[in-house]
Tab-separated table of C-alpha atoms in Angstrom:
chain	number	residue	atom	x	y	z
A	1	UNK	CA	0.000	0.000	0.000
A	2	UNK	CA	1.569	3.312	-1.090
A	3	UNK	CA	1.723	5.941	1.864
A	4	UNK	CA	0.153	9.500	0.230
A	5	UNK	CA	2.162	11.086	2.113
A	6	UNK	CA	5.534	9.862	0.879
A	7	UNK	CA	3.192	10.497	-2.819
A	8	UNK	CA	2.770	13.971	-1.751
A	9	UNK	CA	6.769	14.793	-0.895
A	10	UNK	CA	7.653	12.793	-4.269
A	11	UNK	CA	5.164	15.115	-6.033
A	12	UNK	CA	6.000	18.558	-4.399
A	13	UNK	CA	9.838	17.314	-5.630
A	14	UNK	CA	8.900	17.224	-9.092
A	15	UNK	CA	6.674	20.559	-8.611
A	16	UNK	CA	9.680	22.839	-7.088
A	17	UNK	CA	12.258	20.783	-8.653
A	18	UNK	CA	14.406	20.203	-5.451
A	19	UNK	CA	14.854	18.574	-1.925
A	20	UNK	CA	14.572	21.805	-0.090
A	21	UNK	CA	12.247	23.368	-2.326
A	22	UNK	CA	9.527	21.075	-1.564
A	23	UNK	CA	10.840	21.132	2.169
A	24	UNK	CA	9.975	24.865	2.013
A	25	UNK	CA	6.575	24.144	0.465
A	26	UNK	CA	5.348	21.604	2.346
A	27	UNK	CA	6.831	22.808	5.643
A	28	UNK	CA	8.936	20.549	6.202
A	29	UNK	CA	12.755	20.043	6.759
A	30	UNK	CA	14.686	18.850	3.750
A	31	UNK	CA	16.042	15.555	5.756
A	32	UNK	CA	11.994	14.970	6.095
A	33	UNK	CA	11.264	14.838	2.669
A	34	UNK	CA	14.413	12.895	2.358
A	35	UNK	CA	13.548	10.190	4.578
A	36	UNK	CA	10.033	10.246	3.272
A	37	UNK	CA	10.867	9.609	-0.121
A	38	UNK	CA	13.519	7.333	1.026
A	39	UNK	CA	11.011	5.005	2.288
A	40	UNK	CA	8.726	5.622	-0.642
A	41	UNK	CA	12.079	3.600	-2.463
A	42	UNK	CA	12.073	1.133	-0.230
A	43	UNK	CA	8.273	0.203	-0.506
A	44	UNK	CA	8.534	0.603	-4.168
A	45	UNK	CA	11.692	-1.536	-4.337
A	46	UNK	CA	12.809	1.401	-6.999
A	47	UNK	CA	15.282	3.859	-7.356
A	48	UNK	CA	13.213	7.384	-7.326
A	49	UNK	CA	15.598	10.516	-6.652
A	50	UNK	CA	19.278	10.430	-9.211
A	51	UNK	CA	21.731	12.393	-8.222
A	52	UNK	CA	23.179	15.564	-10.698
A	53	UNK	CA	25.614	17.521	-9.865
A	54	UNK	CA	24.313	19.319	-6.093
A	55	UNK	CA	21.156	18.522	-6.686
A	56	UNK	CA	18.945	15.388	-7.826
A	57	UNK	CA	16.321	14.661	-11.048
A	58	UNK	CA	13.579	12.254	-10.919
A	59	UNK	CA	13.454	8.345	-12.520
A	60	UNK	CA	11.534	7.289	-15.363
A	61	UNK	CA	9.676	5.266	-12.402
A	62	UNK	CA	9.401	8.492	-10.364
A	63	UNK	CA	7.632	10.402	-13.257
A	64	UNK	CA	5.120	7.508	-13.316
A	65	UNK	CA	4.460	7.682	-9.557
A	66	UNK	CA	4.216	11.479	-9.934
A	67	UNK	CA	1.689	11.271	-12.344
A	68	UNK	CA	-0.456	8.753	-10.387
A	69	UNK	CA	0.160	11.241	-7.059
A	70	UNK	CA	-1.195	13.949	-8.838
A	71	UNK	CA	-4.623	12.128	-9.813
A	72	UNK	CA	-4.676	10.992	-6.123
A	73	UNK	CA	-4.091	14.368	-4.828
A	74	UNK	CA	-6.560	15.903	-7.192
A	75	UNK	CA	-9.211	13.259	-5.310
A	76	UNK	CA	-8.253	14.271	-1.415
A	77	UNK	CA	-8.720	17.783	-2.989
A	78	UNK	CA	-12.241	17.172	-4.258
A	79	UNK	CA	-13.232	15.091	-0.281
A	80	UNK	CA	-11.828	17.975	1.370
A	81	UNK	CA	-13.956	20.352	-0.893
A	82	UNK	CA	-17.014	18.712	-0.538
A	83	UNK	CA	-16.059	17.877	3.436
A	84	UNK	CA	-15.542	21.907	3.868
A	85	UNK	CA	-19.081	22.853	2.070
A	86	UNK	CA	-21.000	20.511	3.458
A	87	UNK	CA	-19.486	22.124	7.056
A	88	UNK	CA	-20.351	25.627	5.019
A	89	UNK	CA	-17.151	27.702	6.900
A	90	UNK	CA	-13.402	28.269	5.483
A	91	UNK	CA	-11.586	25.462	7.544
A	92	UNK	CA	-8.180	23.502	7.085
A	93	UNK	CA	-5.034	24.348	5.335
A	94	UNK	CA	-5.155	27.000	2.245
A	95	UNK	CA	-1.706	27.478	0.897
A	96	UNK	CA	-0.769	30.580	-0.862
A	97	UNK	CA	1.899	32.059	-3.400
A	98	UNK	CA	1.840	35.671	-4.212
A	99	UNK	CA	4.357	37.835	-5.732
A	100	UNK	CA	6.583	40.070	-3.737
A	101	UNK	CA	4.617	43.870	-3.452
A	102	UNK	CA	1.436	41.583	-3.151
A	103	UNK	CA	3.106	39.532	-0.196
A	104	UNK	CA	4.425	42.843	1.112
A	105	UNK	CA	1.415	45.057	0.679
A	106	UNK	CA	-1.830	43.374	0.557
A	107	UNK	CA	-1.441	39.710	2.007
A	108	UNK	CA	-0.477	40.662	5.562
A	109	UNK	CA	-3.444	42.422	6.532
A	110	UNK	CA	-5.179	39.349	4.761
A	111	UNK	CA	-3.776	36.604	6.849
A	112	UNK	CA	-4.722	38.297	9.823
A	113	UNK	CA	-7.916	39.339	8.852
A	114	UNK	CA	-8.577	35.768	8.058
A	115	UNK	CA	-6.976	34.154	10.877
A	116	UNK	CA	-9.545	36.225	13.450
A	117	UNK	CA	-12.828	36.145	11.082
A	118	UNK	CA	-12.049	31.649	10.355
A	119	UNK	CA	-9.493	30.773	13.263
A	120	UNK	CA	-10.489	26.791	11.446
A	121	UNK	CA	-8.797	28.260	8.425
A	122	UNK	CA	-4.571	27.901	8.473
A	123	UNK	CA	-4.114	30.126	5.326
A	124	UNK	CA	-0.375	30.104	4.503
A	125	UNK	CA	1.510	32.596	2.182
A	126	UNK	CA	4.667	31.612	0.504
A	127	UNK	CA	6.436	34.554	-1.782
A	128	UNK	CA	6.435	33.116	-5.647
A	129	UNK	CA	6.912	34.544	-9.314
A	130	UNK	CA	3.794	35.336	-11.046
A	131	UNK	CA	4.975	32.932	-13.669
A	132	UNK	CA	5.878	30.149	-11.388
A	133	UNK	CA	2.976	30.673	-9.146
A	134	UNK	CA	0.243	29.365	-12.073
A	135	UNK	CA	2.152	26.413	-12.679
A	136	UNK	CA	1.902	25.673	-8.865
A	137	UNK	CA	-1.959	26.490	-8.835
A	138	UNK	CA	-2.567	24.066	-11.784
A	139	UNK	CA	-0.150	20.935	-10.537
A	140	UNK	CA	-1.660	21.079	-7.178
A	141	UNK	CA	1.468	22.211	-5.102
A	142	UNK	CA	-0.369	25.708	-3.812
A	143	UNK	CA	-4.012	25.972	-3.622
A	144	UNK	CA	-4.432	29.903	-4.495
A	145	UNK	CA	-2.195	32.444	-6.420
A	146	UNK	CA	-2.171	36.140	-6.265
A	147	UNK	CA	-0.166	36.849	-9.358
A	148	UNK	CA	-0.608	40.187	-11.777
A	149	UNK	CA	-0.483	41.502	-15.317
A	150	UNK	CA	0.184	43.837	-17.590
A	151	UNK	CA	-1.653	44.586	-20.961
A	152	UNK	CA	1.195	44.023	-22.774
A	153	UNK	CA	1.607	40.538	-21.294
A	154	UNK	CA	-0.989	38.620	-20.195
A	155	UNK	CA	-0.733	35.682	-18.000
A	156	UNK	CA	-2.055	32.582	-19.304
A	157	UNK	CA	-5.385	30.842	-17.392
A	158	UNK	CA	-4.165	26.598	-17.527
A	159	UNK	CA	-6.628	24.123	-18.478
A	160	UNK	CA	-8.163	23.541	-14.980
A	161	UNK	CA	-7.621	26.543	-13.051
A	162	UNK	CA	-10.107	29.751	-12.649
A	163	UNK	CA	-9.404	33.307	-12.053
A	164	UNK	CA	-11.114	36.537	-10.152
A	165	UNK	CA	-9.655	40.537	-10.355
A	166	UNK	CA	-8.426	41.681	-6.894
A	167	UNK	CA	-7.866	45.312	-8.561
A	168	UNK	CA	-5.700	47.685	-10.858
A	169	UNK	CA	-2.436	48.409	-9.202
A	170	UNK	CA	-0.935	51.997	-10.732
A	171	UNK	CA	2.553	52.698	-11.538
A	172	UNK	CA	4.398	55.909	-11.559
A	173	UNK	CA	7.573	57.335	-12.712
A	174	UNK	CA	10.014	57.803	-9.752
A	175	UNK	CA	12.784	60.517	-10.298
A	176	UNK	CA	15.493	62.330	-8.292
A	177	UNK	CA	14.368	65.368	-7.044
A	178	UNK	CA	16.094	67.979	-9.364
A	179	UNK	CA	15.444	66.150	-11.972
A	180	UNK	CA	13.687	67.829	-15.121
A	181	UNK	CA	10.775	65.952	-15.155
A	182	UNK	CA	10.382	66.682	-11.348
A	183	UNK	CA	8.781	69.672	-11.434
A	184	UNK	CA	6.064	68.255	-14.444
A	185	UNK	CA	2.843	67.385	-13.905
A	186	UNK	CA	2.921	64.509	-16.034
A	187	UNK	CA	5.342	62.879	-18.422
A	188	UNK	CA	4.568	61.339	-21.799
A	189	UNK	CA	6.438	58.156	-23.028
A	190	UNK	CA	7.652	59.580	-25.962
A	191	UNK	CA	9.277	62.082	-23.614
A	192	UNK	CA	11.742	59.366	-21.961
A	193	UNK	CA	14.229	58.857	-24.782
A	194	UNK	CA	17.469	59.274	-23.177
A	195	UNK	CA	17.168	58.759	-19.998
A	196	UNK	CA	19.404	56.033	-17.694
A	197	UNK	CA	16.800	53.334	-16.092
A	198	UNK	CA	17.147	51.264	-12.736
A	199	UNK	CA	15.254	48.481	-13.487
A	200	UNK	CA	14.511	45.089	-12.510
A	201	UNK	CA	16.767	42.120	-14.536
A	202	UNK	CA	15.739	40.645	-17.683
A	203	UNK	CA	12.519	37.934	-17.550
A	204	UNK	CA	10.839	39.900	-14.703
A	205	UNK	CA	7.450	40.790	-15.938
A	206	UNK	CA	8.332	44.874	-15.380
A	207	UNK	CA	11.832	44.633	-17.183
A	208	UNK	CA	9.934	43.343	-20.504
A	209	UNK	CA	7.323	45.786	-20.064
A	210	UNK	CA	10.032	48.439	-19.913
A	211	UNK	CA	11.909	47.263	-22.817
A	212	UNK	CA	9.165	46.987	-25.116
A	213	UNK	CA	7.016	50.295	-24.053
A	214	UNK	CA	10.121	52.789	-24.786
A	215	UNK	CA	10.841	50.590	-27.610
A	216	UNK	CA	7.002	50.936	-28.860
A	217	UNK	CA	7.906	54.844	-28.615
A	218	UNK	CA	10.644	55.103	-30.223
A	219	UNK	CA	13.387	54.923	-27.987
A	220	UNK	CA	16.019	51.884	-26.929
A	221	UNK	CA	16.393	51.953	-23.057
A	222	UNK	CA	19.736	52.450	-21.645
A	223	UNK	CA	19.170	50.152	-18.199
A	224	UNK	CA	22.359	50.773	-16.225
A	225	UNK	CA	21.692	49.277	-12.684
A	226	UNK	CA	19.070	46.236	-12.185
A	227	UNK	CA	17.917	45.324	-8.945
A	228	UNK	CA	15.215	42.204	-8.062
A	229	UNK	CA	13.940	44.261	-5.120
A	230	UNK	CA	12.233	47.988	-4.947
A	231	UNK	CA	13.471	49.483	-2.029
A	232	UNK	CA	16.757	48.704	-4.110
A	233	UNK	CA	15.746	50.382	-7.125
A	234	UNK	CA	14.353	53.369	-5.210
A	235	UNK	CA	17.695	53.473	-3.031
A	236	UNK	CA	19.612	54.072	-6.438
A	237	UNK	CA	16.901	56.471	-7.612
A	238	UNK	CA	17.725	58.773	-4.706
A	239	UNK	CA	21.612	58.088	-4.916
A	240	UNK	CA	20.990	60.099	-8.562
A	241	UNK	CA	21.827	57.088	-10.531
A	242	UNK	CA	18.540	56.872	-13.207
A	243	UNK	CA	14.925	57.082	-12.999
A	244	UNK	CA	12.060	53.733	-12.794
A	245	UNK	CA	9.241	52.646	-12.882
A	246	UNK	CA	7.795	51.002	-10.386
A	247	UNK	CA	4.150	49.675	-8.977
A	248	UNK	CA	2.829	51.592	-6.299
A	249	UNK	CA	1.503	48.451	-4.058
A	250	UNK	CA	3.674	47.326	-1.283
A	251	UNK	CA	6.422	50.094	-2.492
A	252	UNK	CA	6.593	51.716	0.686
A	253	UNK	CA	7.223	55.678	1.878
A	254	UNK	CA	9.765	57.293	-0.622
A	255	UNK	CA	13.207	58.600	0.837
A	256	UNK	CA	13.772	62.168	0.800
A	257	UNK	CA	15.113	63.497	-2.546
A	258	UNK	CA	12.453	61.284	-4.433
A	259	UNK	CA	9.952	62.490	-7.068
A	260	UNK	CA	6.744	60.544	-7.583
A	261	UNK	CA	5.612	62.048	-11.704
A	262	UNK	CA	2.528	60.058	-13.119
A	263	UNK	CA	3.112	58.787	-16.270
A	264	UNK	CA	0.560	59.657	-19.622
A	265	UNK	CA	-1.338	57.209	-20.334
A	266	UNK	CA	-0.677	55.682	-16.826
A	267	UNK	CA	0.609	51.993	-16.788
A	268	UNK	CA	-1.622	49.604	-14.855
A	269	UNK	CA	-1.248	46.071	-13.813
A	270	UNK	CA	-4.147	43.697	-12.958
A	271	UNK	CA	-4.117	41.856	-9.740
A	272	UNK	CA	-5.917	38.327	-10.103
A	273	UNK	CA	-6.196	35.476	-7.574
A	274	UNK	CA	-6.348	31.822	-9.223
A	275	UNK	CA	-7.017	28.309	-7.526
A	276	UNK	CA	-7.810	24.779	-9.257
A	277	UNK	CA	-11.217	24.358	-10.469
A	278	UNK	CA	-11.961	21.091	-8.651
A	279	UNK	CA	-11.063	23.028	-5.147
A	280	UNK	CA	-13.770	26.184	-6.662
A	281	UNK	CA	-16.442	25.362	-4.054
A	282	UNK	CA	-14.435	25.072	-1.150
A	283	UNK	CA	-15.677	28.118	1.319
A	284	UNK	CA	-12.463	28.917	2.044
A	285	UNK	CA	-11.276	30.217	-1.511
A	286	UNK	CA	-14.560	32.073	-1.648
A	287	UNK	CA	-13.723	34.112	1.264
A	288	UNK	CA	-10.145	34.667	0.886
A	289	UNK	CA	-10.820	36.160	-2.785
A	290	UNK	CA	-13.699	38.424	-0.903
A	291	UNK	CA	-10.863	39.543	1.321
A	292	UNK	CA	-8.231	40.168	-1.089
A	293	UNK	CA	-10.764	42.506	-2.697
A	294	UNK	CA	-12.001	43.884	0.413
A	295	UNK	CA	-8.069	44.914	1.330
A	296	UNK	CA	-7.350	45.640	-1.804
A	297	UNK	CA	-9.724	48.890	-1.957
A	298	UNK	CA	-8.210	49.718	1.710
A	299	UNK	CA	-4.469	49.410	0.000
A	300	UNK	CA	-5.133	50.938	-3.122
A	301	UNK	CA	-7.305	54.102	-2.108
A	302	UNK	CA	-4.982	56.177	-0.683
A	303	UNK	CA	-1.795	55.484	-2.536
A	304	UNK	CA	-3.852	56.281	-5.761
A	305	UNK	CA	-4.961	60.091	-4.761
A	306	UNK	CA	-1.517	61.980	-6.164
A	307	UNK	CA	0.101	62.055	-9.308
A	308	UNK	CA	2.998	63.627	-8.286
A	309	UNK	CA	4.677	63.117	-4.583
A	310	UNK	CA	7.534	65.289	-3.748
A	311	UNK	CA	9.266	62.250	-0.874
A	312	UNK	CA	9.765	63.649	2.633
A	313	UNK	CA	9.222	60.633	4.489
């Protein structure tokens, strides 16, 4: 008799590609999942995990077993489903992944919100890449994704997995103070040729968006410092060292010697929270979408009153 447990560590291997990725996701230690899918080899009487290099890749066998774990997973999903309506309240484990300003910004006051309205409810947030986040929705290894947008590149739905809009999330050009574009209203993006960009590396959803906007108007961006984070970016903003453009959820108060200019027409990004069609009725994505929205009006109201924010703060 194979153990879904042991199933469910093999799977979550396959799903985040390592040892101590899966650890991480299913909250366990790496030795754990180790010893779990150790003993899955043992029962089997097959060799699962190969080593490469530092890390490991999967058997032909293993592929087989993941398959038939993910059909057995996608069954507990559906008992638990219909266990949780039939109770009609948000209980047991929700896992979620949400991208970095969203886990910064918006889920805190969502967890706890949660955690007092449903204490049944143990809603977990993990920080994920839009882009990796939908896989993890549609193979089963996260039950809910908070992942965004932008018009220029939309996110593909998977077969299987349903979407709802949290809200429009803003973005604005920040500048050093002194600046010319500082003391403007507005700036229009045929205005930017020219200019040296902070920016985010290559592949990252705001990078691309970058890169083909300015290139749309006419202009090839000159990126000289890339940063994955936005208080980084914003740091070399003030330091004098280029202009961005950056979301305004989860961003934070701007450091002195920081312009906030809106840009013309203003780039938006769509917030969206996704989860696995076969886990749709379950009470307790209902009401953490409900929330999201709920907090997301809260978070989004105030920082969306100014076009232009001279930083003191």
């Amino acid at each position: 008799m194979l153990d879904l447990q042991r199933l469910r560590a093999l799977h979550a291997v396959s799903v985040h590609g390592s040892v101590g990725a899966a650890a991480s996701a299913l909250g366990f230690t790496p030795s754990a999942v180790s010893q779990q899918i150790a003993k899955l080899e043992r029962e089997t009487r097959t060799v699962l995990l190969e080593r490469e290099g530092r890390g490991v890749r999967l058997s032909p066998e293993a592929h087989q077993l993941v398959a038939a774990a993910g059909e057995l997973l996608a069954i507990v999903e559906r008992a638990e489903t219909e266990l949780e309506q039939r109770r009609g309240k948000p209980a047991g484990r929700l896992t979620i992944a949400a991208f970095a300003s969203a886990a910064r910004g918006l889920l805190p006051g969502v967890l706890a919100d949660l955690a007092v309205r449903h204490p049944a409810l143990d809603a977990r947030l993990s920080e994920v890449d839009p882009h990796l986040s939908v896989g993890m929705v549609a193979k089963g290894a996260v039950d809910m994704s908070v992942v965004h947008d932008w018009d220029i590149a939309p996110l593909p739905l998977p077969p299987g997995v349903e979407q709802a809009v949290i809200g429009e999330d803003q973005c604005t050009l920040l500048v050093p103070q002194g600046h010319p574009f500082a003391g403007q209203d507005s700036v229009r993006r045929e205005d930017l040729g020219g200019e040296r960009w902070v920016c985010q590396p290559p592949g990252r959803v705001c990078h691309e968006w970058l890169v083909r906007t300015l290139r749309t108007a006419g202009h090839e961006p000159e990126i000289v410092h890339q940063a994955d984070e936005n208080p980084t970016l914003v740091a070399l903003v003030a330091a004098g060292l280029g202009i961005c453009l950056i979301p305004r959820l989860g961003r934070g108060p701007l450091p002195a010697g920081v312009v906030e200019v809106a840009l013309d027409p203003t780039p938006v990004r769509r917030l969206y929270a996704m989860w696995r069609t076969t886990a749709a009725q379950r009470p307790a994505i209902a009401e953490t979408v409900r929330t999201l929205q709920e907090h997301w009006l809260r978070a989004a109201r105030p920082s969306h009153q100014a076009a232009r924010t001279p930083c003191a703060d």
